[in-house]
């Protein structure tokens, strides 16, 4: 019975308090708990193996908690453990942030990381934080930040193999996020490695085909739009 009592006690008096502190964005309420049990800062606190950092970043409003949690990690190893931790479906804390468009905490986390390639880390469903960000909407700021962070337009310094960048990991999200100018720039910069296989070209064309609204001929125009579009040739 003793182990059960300890487990129950720990759950009630640590994990639940941490949960409440996260959603209240109140770091000070659990500071003492973390000081006494520092391991609790990076351990999973629910059955889905979600850590305090994951949950806090997924709220998109617990920014003070995230800032203090990261600042409390006293070594590079602890920081790495916190950023690399995965839940049951292989999502990292960065996945949680990009899924909800949490630019503030995504920016902060990446400032602590020496591995920009974490932006391309795929979960169980083969979705990367970059792809999550690309699905948030047209030309969103988070996707733009991630693309700049990973250095996609300066391949020699990005430290990431060109084939990895173009095999659906970068070109796809650029198209998905409607950064067509960037997609064109990518294909120009990586022209020797982009379409060496037919399936690469097919994949990109399929993504474009799923977005007819990006092309004038495929847009859902209203009455005035159709009238103006149909009359364009009169002015050419």
PDB file of C-alpha atoms in Angstrom:
ATOM      1  CA  UNK A   1       0.000   0.000   0.000  1.00  0.00           C
ATOM      2  CA  UNK A   2       2.878   2.359   0.687  1.00  0.00           C
ATOM      3  CA  UNK A   3       3.949   2.790  -2.993  1.00  0.00           C
ATOM      4  CA  UNK A   4       0.335   3.506  -3.966  1.00  0.00           C
ATOM      5  CA  UNK A   5       0.026   6.158  -1.283  1.00  0.00           C
ATOM      6  CA  UNK A   6       3.280   7.786  -2.385  1.00  0.00           C
ATOM      7  CA  UNK A   7       2.229   7.788  -6.033  1.00  0.00           C
ATOM      8  CA  UNK A   8      -1.168   9.254  -5.182  1.00  0.00           C
ATOM      9  CA  UNK A   9       0.414  11.832  -2.884  1.00  0.00           C
ATOM     10  CA  UNK A  10       2.947  12.881  -5.500  1.00  0.00           C
ATOM     11  CA  UNK A  11       0.267  13.188  -8.157  1.00  0.00           C
ATOM     12  CA  UNK A  12      -2.056  15.234  -5.985  1.00  0.00           C
ATOM     13  CA  UNK A  13       0.571  17.484  -4.491  1.00  0.00           C
ATOM     14  CA  UNK A  14       2.946  18.009  -7.388  1.00  0.00           C
ATOM     15  CA  UNK A  15       1.526  17.258 -10.821  1.00  0.00           C
ATOM     16  CA  UNK A  16      -1.862  18.839 -10.150  1.00  0.00           C
ATOM     17  CA  UNK A  17      -0.234  21.912  -8.658  1.00  0.00           C
ATOM     18  CA  UNK A  18       2.028  22.183 -11.678  1.00  0.00           C
ATOM     19  CA  UNK A  19      -1.003  21.896 -13.965  1.00  0.00           C
ATOM     20  CA  UNK A  20      -2.759  24.712 -12.112  1.00  0.00           C
ATOM     21  CA  UNK A  21       0.359  26.875 -12.161  1.00  0.00           C
ATOM     22  CA  UNK A  22       0.683  26.400 -15.917  1.00  0.00           C
ATOM     23  CA  UNK A  23      -2.877  27.428 -16.712  1.00  0.00           C
ATOM     24  CA  UNK A  24      -2.714  30.317 -14.239  1.00  0.00           C
ATOM     25  CA  UNK A  25       0.672  31.304 -15.694  1.00  0.00           C
ATOM     26  CA  UNK A  26       1.900  31.478 -12.112  1.00  0.00           C
ATOM     27  CA  UNK A  27       5.475  30.253 -11.828  1.00  0.00           C
ATOM     28  CA  UNK A  28       5.890  31.460  -8.252  1.00  0.00           C
ATOM     29  CA  UNK A  29       3.186  29.107  -6.988  1.00  0.00           C
ATOM     30  CA  UNK A  30       5.351  26.060  -7.824  1.00  0.00           C
ATOM     31  CA  UNK A  31       8.815  27.556  -7.499  1.00  0.00           C
ATOM     32  CA  UNK A  32       9.364  25.862  -4.130  1.00  0.00           C
ATOM     33  CA  UNK A  33       8.192  22.487  -5.465  1.00  0.00           C
ATOM     34  CA  UNK A  34      10.658  22.702  -8.352  1.00  0.00           C
ATOM     35  CA  UNK A  35      13.445  23.801  -6.012  1.00  0.00           C
ATOM     36  CA  UNK A  36      12.845  20.750  -3.817  1.00  0.00           C
ATOM     37  CA  UNK A  37      12.226  18.347  -6.720  1.00  0.00           C
ATOM     38  CA  UNK A  38      14.079  19.752  -9.771  1.00  0.00           C
ATOM     39  CA  UNK A  39      13.387  16.598 -11.780  1.00  0.00           C
ATOM     40  CA  UNK A  40       9.708  17.588 -11.925  1.00  0.00           C
ATOM     41  CA  UNK A  41      10.551  20.397 -14.345  1.00  0.00           C
ATOM     42  CA  UNK A  42      11.181  17.977 -17.216  1.00  0.00           C
ATOM     43  CA  UNK A  43       9.247  14.837 -16.285  1.00  0.00           C
ATOM     44  CA  UNK A  44       5.862  13.934 -17.867  1.00  0.00           C
ATOM     45  CA  UNK A  45       2.910  14.915 -15.682  1.00  0.00           C
ATOM     46  CA  UNK A  46       0.088  13.030 -17.394  1.00  0.00           C
ATOM     47  CA  UNK A  47      -0.634   9.725 -19.113  1.00  0.00           C
ATOM     48  CA  UNK A  48       0.117  11.221 -22.533  1.00  0.00           C
ATOM     49  CA  UNK A  49       3.700  11.819 -21.400  1.00  0.00           C
ATOM     50  CA  UNK A  50       3.350  15.583 -21.691  1.00  0.00           C
ATOM     51  CA  UNK A  51       5.884  17.654 -19.785  1.00  0.00           C
ATOM     52  CA  UNK A  52       5.236  21.030 -18.114  1.00  0.00           C
ATOM     53  CA  UNK A  53       7.031  22.757 -21.002  1.00  0.00           C
ATOM     54  CA  UNK A  54       4.853  21.064 -23.627  1.00  0.00           C
ATOM     55  CA  UNK A  55       1.622  21.913 -21.834  1.00  0.00           C
ATOM     56  CA  UNK A  56       2.638  25.496 -21.128  1.00  0.00           C
ATOM     57  CA  UNK A  57       3.674  26.139 -24.728  1.00  0.00           C
ATOM     58  CA  UNK A  58       0.435  24.608 -25.951  1.00  0.00           C
ATOM     59  CA  UNK A  59      -1.677  27.113 -24.007  1.00  0.00           C
ATOM     60  CA  UNK A  60      -0.246  30.087 -25.934  1.00  0.00           C
ATOM     61  CA  UNK A  61      -0.783  32.229 -22.842  1.00  0.00           C
ATOM     62  CA  UNK A  62       1.561  30.847 -20.163  1.00  0.00           C
ATOM     63  CA  UNK A  63       4.529  32.818 -21.443  1.00  0.00           C
ATOM     64  CA  UNK A  64       5.863  33.820 -18.023  1.00  0.00           C
ATOM     65  CA  UNK A  65       5.803  30.183 -16.889  1.00  0.00           C
ATOM     66  CA  UNK A  66       7.711  29.070 -19.988  1.00  0.00           C
ATOM     67  CA  UNK A  67      10.294  31.837 -19.576  1.00  0.00           C
ATOM     68  CA  UNK A  68      10.940  30.975 -15.921  1.00  0.00           C
ATOM     69  CA  UNK A  69      10.959  27.228 -16.531  1.00  0.00           C
ATOM     70  CA  UNK A  70      13.621  27.511 -19.218  1.00  0.00           C
ATOM     71  CA  UNK A  71      15.645  29.954 -17.120  1.00  0.00           C
ATOM     72  CA  UNK A  72      15.566  27.496 -14.204  1.00  0.00           C
ATOM     73  CA  UNK A  73      17.243  24.736 -16.219  1.00  0.00           C
ATOM     74  CA  UNK A  74      20.791  25.105 -15.000  1.00  0.00           C
ATOM     75  CA  UNK A  75      22.695  23.091 -17.591  1.00  0.00           C
ATOM     76  CA  UNK A  76      22.784  22.498 -21.329  1.00  0.00           C
ATOM     77  CA  UNK A  77      21.918  18.853 -20.717  1.00  0.00           C
ATOM     78  CA  UNK A  78      18.720  19.739 -18.859  1.00  0.00           C
ATOM     79  CA  UNK A  79      17.747  22.224 -21.550  1.00  0.00           C
ATOM     80  CA  UNK A  80      18.390  19.615 -24.226  1.00  0.00           C
ATOM     81  CA  UNK A  81      16.321  17.042 -22.317  1.00  0.00           C
ATOM     82  CA  UNK A  82      13.428  19.498 -22.020  1.00  0.00           C
ATOM     83  CA  UNK A  83      13.488  20.473 -25.696  1.00  0.00           C
ATOM     84  CA  UNK A  84      14.033  16.942 -27.026  1.00  0.00           C
ATOM     85  CA  UNK A  85      11.385  15.268 -24.832  1.00  0.00           C
ATOM     86  CA  UNK A  86       8.547  13.610 -26.756  1.00  0.00           C
ATOM     87  CA  UNK A  87       5.005  12.743 -25.754  1.00  0.00           C
ATOM     88  CA  UNK A  88       3.197   9.547 -26.739  1.00  0.00           C
ATOM     89  CA  UNK A  89       2.920  10.567 -30.395  1.00  0.00           C
ATOM     90  CA  UNK A  90       6.472  11.952 -30.621  1.00  0.00           C
ATOM     91  CA  UNK A  91       5.484  15.618 -30.380  1.00  0.00           C
ATOM     92  CA  UNK A  92       8.082  17.920 -28.838  1.00  0.00           C
ATOM     93  CA  UNK A  93       7.424  21.186 -27.025  1.00  0.00           C
ATOM     94  CA  UNK A  94       8.042  23.001 -30.315  1.00  0.00           C
ATOM     95  CA  UNK A  95       5.276  20.947 -31.937  1.00  0.00           C
ATOM     96  CA  UNK A  96       2.910  22.162 -29.202  1.00  0.00           C
ATOM     97  CA  UNK A  97       3.871  25.787 -29.826  1.00  0.00           C
ATOM     98  CA  UNK A  98       3.615  25.699 -33.609  1.00  0.00           C
ATOM     99  CA  UNK A  99       0.321  23.796 -33.525  1.00  0.00           C
ATOM    100  CA  UNK A 100      -1.352  26.782 -31.837  1.00  0.00           C
ATOM    101  CA  UNK A 101       0.715  29.517 -33.460  1.00  0.00           C
ATOM    102  CA  UNK A 102       2.620  30.381 -30.289  1.00  0.00           C
ATOM    103  CA  UNK A 103       5.330  32.552 -31.811  1.00  0.00           C
ATOM    104  CA  UNK A 104       6.472  34.011 -28.472  1.00  0.00           C
ATOM    105  CA  UNK A 105       7.461  30.697 -26.891  1.00  0.00           C
ATOM    106  CA  UNK A 106       8.669  29.117 -30.136  1.00  0.00           C
ATOM    107  CA  UNK A 107      11.079  32.025 -30.501  1.00  0.00           C
ATOM    108  CA  UNK A 108      12.233  31.659 -26.904  1.00  0.00           C
ATOM    109  CA  UNK A 109      12.752  27.894 -27.114  1.00  0.00           C
ATOM    110  CA  UNK A 110      14.791  28.190 -30.291  1.00  0.00           C
ATOM    111  CA  UNK A 111      16.991  30.811 -28.642  1.00  0.00           C
ATOM    112  CA  UNK A 112      17.928  28.130 -26.082  1.00  0.00           C
ATOM    113  CA  UNK A 113      18.578  25.456 -28.707  1.00  0.00           C
ATOM    114  CA  UNK A 114      21.741  24.896 -30.703  1.00  0.00           C
ATOM    115  CA  UNK A 115      19.881  22.590 -33.094  1.00  0.00           C
ATOM    116  CA  UNK A 116      17.757  24.432 -35.677  1.00  0.00           C
ATOM    117  CA  UNK A 117      16.973  21.050 -37.213  1.00  0.00           C
ATOM    118  CA  UNK A 118      14.470  20.498 -34.397  1.00  0.00           C
ATOM    119  CA  UNK A 119      12.150  22.583 -36.576  1.00  0.00           C
ATOM    120  CA  UNK A 120      12.109  19.622 -38.997  1.00  0.00           C
ATOM    121  CA  UNK A 121      11.682  16.891 -36.351  1.00  0.00           C
ATOM    122  CA  UNK A 122       8.752  14.676 -37.341  1.00  0.00           C
ATOM    123  CA  UNK A 123       6.212  13.198 -34.960  1.00  0.00           C
ATOM    124  CA  UNK A 124       4.497   9.829 -35.261  1.00  0.00           C
ATOM    125  CA  UNK A 125       2.348  11.165 -38.110  1.00  0.00           C
ATOM    126  CA  UNK A 126       5.448  12.534 -39.867  1.00  0.00           C
ATOM    127  CA  UNK A 127       4.441  16.135 -39.144  1.00  0.00           C
ATOM    128  CA  UNK A 128       7.167  18.607 -38.250  1.00  0.00           C
ATOM    129  CA  UNK A 129       6.777  21.858 -36.284  1.00  0.00           C
ATOM    130  CA  UNK A 130       7.433  23.630 -39.579  1.00  0.00           C
ATOM    131  CA  UNK A 131       4.505  21.851 -41.226  1.00  0.00           C
ATOM    132  CA  UNK A 132       2.239  22.629 -38.252  1.00  0.00           C
ATOM    133  CA  UNK A 133       3.162  26.295 -38.642  1.00  0.00           C
ATOM    134  CA  UNK A 134       2.473  26.218 -42.376  1.00  0.00           C
ATOM    135  CA  UNK A 135      -1.100  25.090 -41.720  1.00  0.00           C
ATOM    136  CA  UNK A 136      -1.985  28.071 -39.546  1.00  0.00           C
ATOM    137  CA  UNK A 137      -2.942  30.338 -42.396  1.00  0.00           C
ATOM    138  CA  UNK A 138      -1.694  32.478 -45.200  1.00  0.00           C
ATOM    139  CA  UNK A 139       1.839  33.790 -44.756  1.00  0.00           C
ATOM    140  CA  UNK A 140       1.756  33.619 -40.973  1.00  0.00           C
ATOM    141  CA  UNK A 141       4.515  35.235 -38.931  1.00  0.00           C
ATOM    142  CA  UNK A 142       5.466  32.012 -37.141  1.00  0.00           C
ATOM    143  CA  UNK A 143       6.214  30.152 -40.364  1.00  0.00           C
ATOM    144  CA  UNK A 144       8.182  33.113 -41.645  1.00  0.00           C
ATOM    145  CA  UNK A 145      10.250  33.148 -38.436  1.00  0.00           C
ATOM    146  CA  UNK A 146      10.945  29.398 -38.583  1.00  0.00           C
ATOM    147  CA  UNK A 147      12.034  29.596 -42.199  1.00  0.00           C
ATOM    148  CA  UNK A 148      14.412  32.437 -41.371  1.00  0.00           C
ATOM    149  CA  UNK A 149      15.699  30.625 -38.276  1.00  0.00           C
ATOM    150  CA  UNK A 150      16.557  27.505 -40.171  1.00  0.00           C
ATOM    151  CA  UNK A 151      18.483  29.507 -42.777  1.00  0.00           C
ATOM    152  CA  UNK A 152      16.771  28.025 -45.809  1.00  0.00           C
ATOM    153  CA  UNK A 153      17.933  30.746 -48.154  1.00  0.00           C
ATOM    154  CA  UNK A 154      21.532  30.330 -47.062  1.00  0.00           C
ATOM    155  CA  UNK A 155      22.068  26.553 -47.354  1.00  0.00           C
ATOM    156  CA  UNK A 156      25.835  26.455 -46.705  1.00  0.00           C
ATOM    157  CA  UNK A 157      25.373  27.933 -43.214  1.00  0.00           C
ATOM    158  CA  UNK A 158      22.133  26.199 -42.271  1.00  0.00           C
ATOM    159  CA  UNK A 159      23.955  22.971 -41.446  1.00  0.00           C
ATOM    160  CA  UNK A 160      21.134  20.914 -42.924  1.00  0.00           C
ATOM    161  CA  UNK A 161      21.594  18.715 -46.026  1.00  0.00           C
ATOM    162  CA  UNK A 162      19.964  20.158 -49.130  1.00  0.00           C
ATOM    163  CA  UNK A 163      18.109  16.931 -49.874  1.00  0.00           C
ATOM    164  CA  UNK A 164      16.559  16.978 -46.428  1.00  0.00           C
ATOM    165  CA  UNK A 165      15.354  20.537 -46.951  1.00  0.00           C
ATOM    166  CA  UNK A 166      13.692  19.870 -50.277  1.00  0.00           C
ATOM    167  CA  UNK A 167      12.279  16.374 -49.812  1.00  0.00           C
ATOM    168  CA  UNK A 168       8.951  17.692 -48.588  1.00  0.00           C
ATOM    169  CA  UNK A 169      10.418  19.094 -45.365  1.00  0.00           C
ATOM    170  CA  UNK A 170      10.760  22.684 -46.546  1.00  0.00           C
ATOM    171  CA  UNK A 171       9.366  23.125 -50.022  1.00  0.00           C
ATOM    172  CA  UNK A 172       6.055  21.571 -48.967  1.00  0.00           C
ATOM    173  CA  UNK A 173       5.487  23.881 -45.988  1.00  0.00           C
ATOM    174  CA  UNK A 174       6.473  26.893 -48.102  1.00  0.00           C
ATOM    175  CA  UNK A 175       3.739  26.003 -50.597  1.00  0.00           C
ATOM    176  CA  UNK A 176       1.304  25.049 -47.836  1.00  0.00           C
ATOM    177  CA  UNK A 177       1.862  28.384 -46.123  1.00  0.00           C
ATOM    178  CA  UNK A 178       1.420  30.196 -49.452  1.00  0.00           C
ATOM    179  CA  UNK A 179       4.953  31.589 -49.531  1.00  0.00           C
ATOM    180  CA  UNK A 180       5.149  31.042 -53.281  1.00  0.00           C
ATOM    181  CA  UNK A 181       7.990  33.527 -53.743  1.00  0.00           C
ATOM    182  CA  UNK A 182       9.993  31.553 -51.190  1.00  0.00           C
ATOM    183  CA  UNK A 183       9.108  28.258 -52.888  1.00  0.00           C
ATOM    184  CA  UNK A 184      10.455  29.638 -56.163  1.00  0.00           C
ATOM    185  CA  UNK A 185      13.581  30.893 -54.400  1.00  0.00           C
ATOM    186  CA  UNK A 186      14.108  27.455 -52.863  1.00  0.00           C
ATOM    187  CA  UNK A 187      13.839  25.683 -56.196  1.00  0.00           C
ATOM    188  CA  UNK A 188      16.313  28.164 -57.696  1.00  0.00           C
ATOM    189  CA  UNK A 189      18.841  27.843 -54.852  1.00  0.00           C
ATOM    190  CA  UNK A 190      18.601  24.056 -54.783  1.00  0.00           C
ATOM    191  CA  UNK A 191      18.010  23.533 -58.512  1.00  0.00           C
ATOM    192  CA  UNK A 192      20.593  20.745 -58.742  1.00  0.00           C
ATOM    193  CA  UNK A 193      19.031  18.690 -55.991  1.00  0.00           C
ATOM    194  CA  UNK A 194      15.367  19.644 -55.972  1.00  0.00           C
ATOM    195  CA  UNK A 195      13.815  17.525 -58.688  1.00  0.00           C
ATOM    196  CA  UNK A 196      16.316  14.745 -59.268  1.00  0.00           C
ATOM    197  CA  UNK A 197      13.455  12.281 -58.875  1.00  0.00           C
ATOM    198  CA  UNK A 198      10.032  12.495 -60.487  1.00  0.00           C
ATOM    199  CA  UNK A 199       8.201  12.007 -57.203  1.00  0.00           C
ATOM    200  CA  UNK A 200       9.709  15.247 -55.848  1.00  0.00           C
ATOM    201  CA  UNK A 201       8.186  17.207 -58.711  1.00  0.00           C
ATOM    202  CA  UNK A 202       4.904  15.323 -58.421  1.00  0.00           C
ATOM    203  CA  UNK A 203       4.681  16.020 -54.687  1.00  0.00           C
ATOM    204  CA  UNK A 204       5.107  19.742 -55.178  1.00  0.00           C
ATOM    205  CA  UNK A 205       2.661  19.854 -58.079  1.00  0.00           C
ATOM    206  CA  UNK A 206       0.050  18.007 -56.017  1.00  0.00           C
ATOM    207  CA  UNK A 207       0.404  20.564 -53.226  1.00  0.00           C
ATOM    208  CA  UNK A 208      -0.064  23.400 -55.704  1.00  0.00           C
ATOM    209  CA  UNK A 209      -3.052  21.651 -57.271  1.00  0.00           C
ATOM    210  CA  UNK A 210      -4.754  21.549 -53.876  1.00  0.00           C
ATOM    211  CA  UNK A 211      -4.611  25.353 -53.694  1.00  0.00           C
ATOM    212  CA  UNK A 212      -6.519  26.627 -56.738  1.00  0.00           C
ATOM    213  CA  UNK A 213      -7.225  29.865 -54.875  1.00  0.00           C
ATOM    214  CA  UNK A 214      -3.600  30.864 -55.412  1.00  0.00           C
ATOM    215  CA  UNK A 215      -4.250  31.182 -59.131  1.00  0.00           C
ATOM    216  CA  UNK A 216      -6.572  33.677 -60.745  1.00  0.00           C
ATOM    217  CA  UNK A 217      -8.126  31.029 -62.976  1.00  0.00           C
ATOM    218  CA  UNK A 218      -8.946  28.846 -59.986  1.00  0.00           C
ATOM    219  CA  UNK A 219     -10.174  31.479 -57.577  1.00  0.00           C
ATOM    220  CA  UNK A 220     -13.750  31.514 -56.357  1.00  0.00           C
ATOM    221  CA  UNK A 221     -14.676  34.913 -57.736  1.00  0.00           C
ATOM    222  CA  UNK A 222     -17.852  36.787 -56.978  1.00  0.00           C
ATOM    223  CA  UNK A 223     -19.990  38.548 -59.576  1.00  0.00           C
ATOM    224  CA  UNK A 224     -17.779  41.642 -59.839  1.00  0.00           C
ATOM    225  CA  UNK A 225     -14.638  39.558 -59.744  1.00  0.00           C
ATOM    226  CA  UNK A 226     -15.830  37.396 -62.638  1.00  0.00           C
ATOM    227  CA  UNK A 227     -16.871  40.493 -64.576  1.00  0.00           C
ATOM    228  CA  UNK A 228     -13.500  42.193 -64.094  1.00  0.00           C
ATOM    229  CA  UNK A 229     -11.547  38.987 -64.824  1.00  0.00           C
ATOM    230  CA  UNK A 230     -13.530  38.240 -67.995  1.00  0.00           C
ATOM    231  CA  UNK A 231     -12.946  41.777 -69.223  1.00  0.00           C
ATOM    232  CA  UNK A 232      -9.208  41.871 -68.613  1.00  0.00           C
ATOM    233  CA  UNK A 233      -8.428  41.096 -72.258  1.00  0.00           C
ATOM    234  CA  UNK A 234     -10.203  44.284 -73.312  1.00  0.00           C
ATOM    235  CA  UNK A 235      -7.496  46.334 -71.651  1.00  0.00           C
ATOM    236  CA  UNK A 236      -4.478  44.359 -72.881  1.00  0.00           C
TER     237      UNK A 236
END
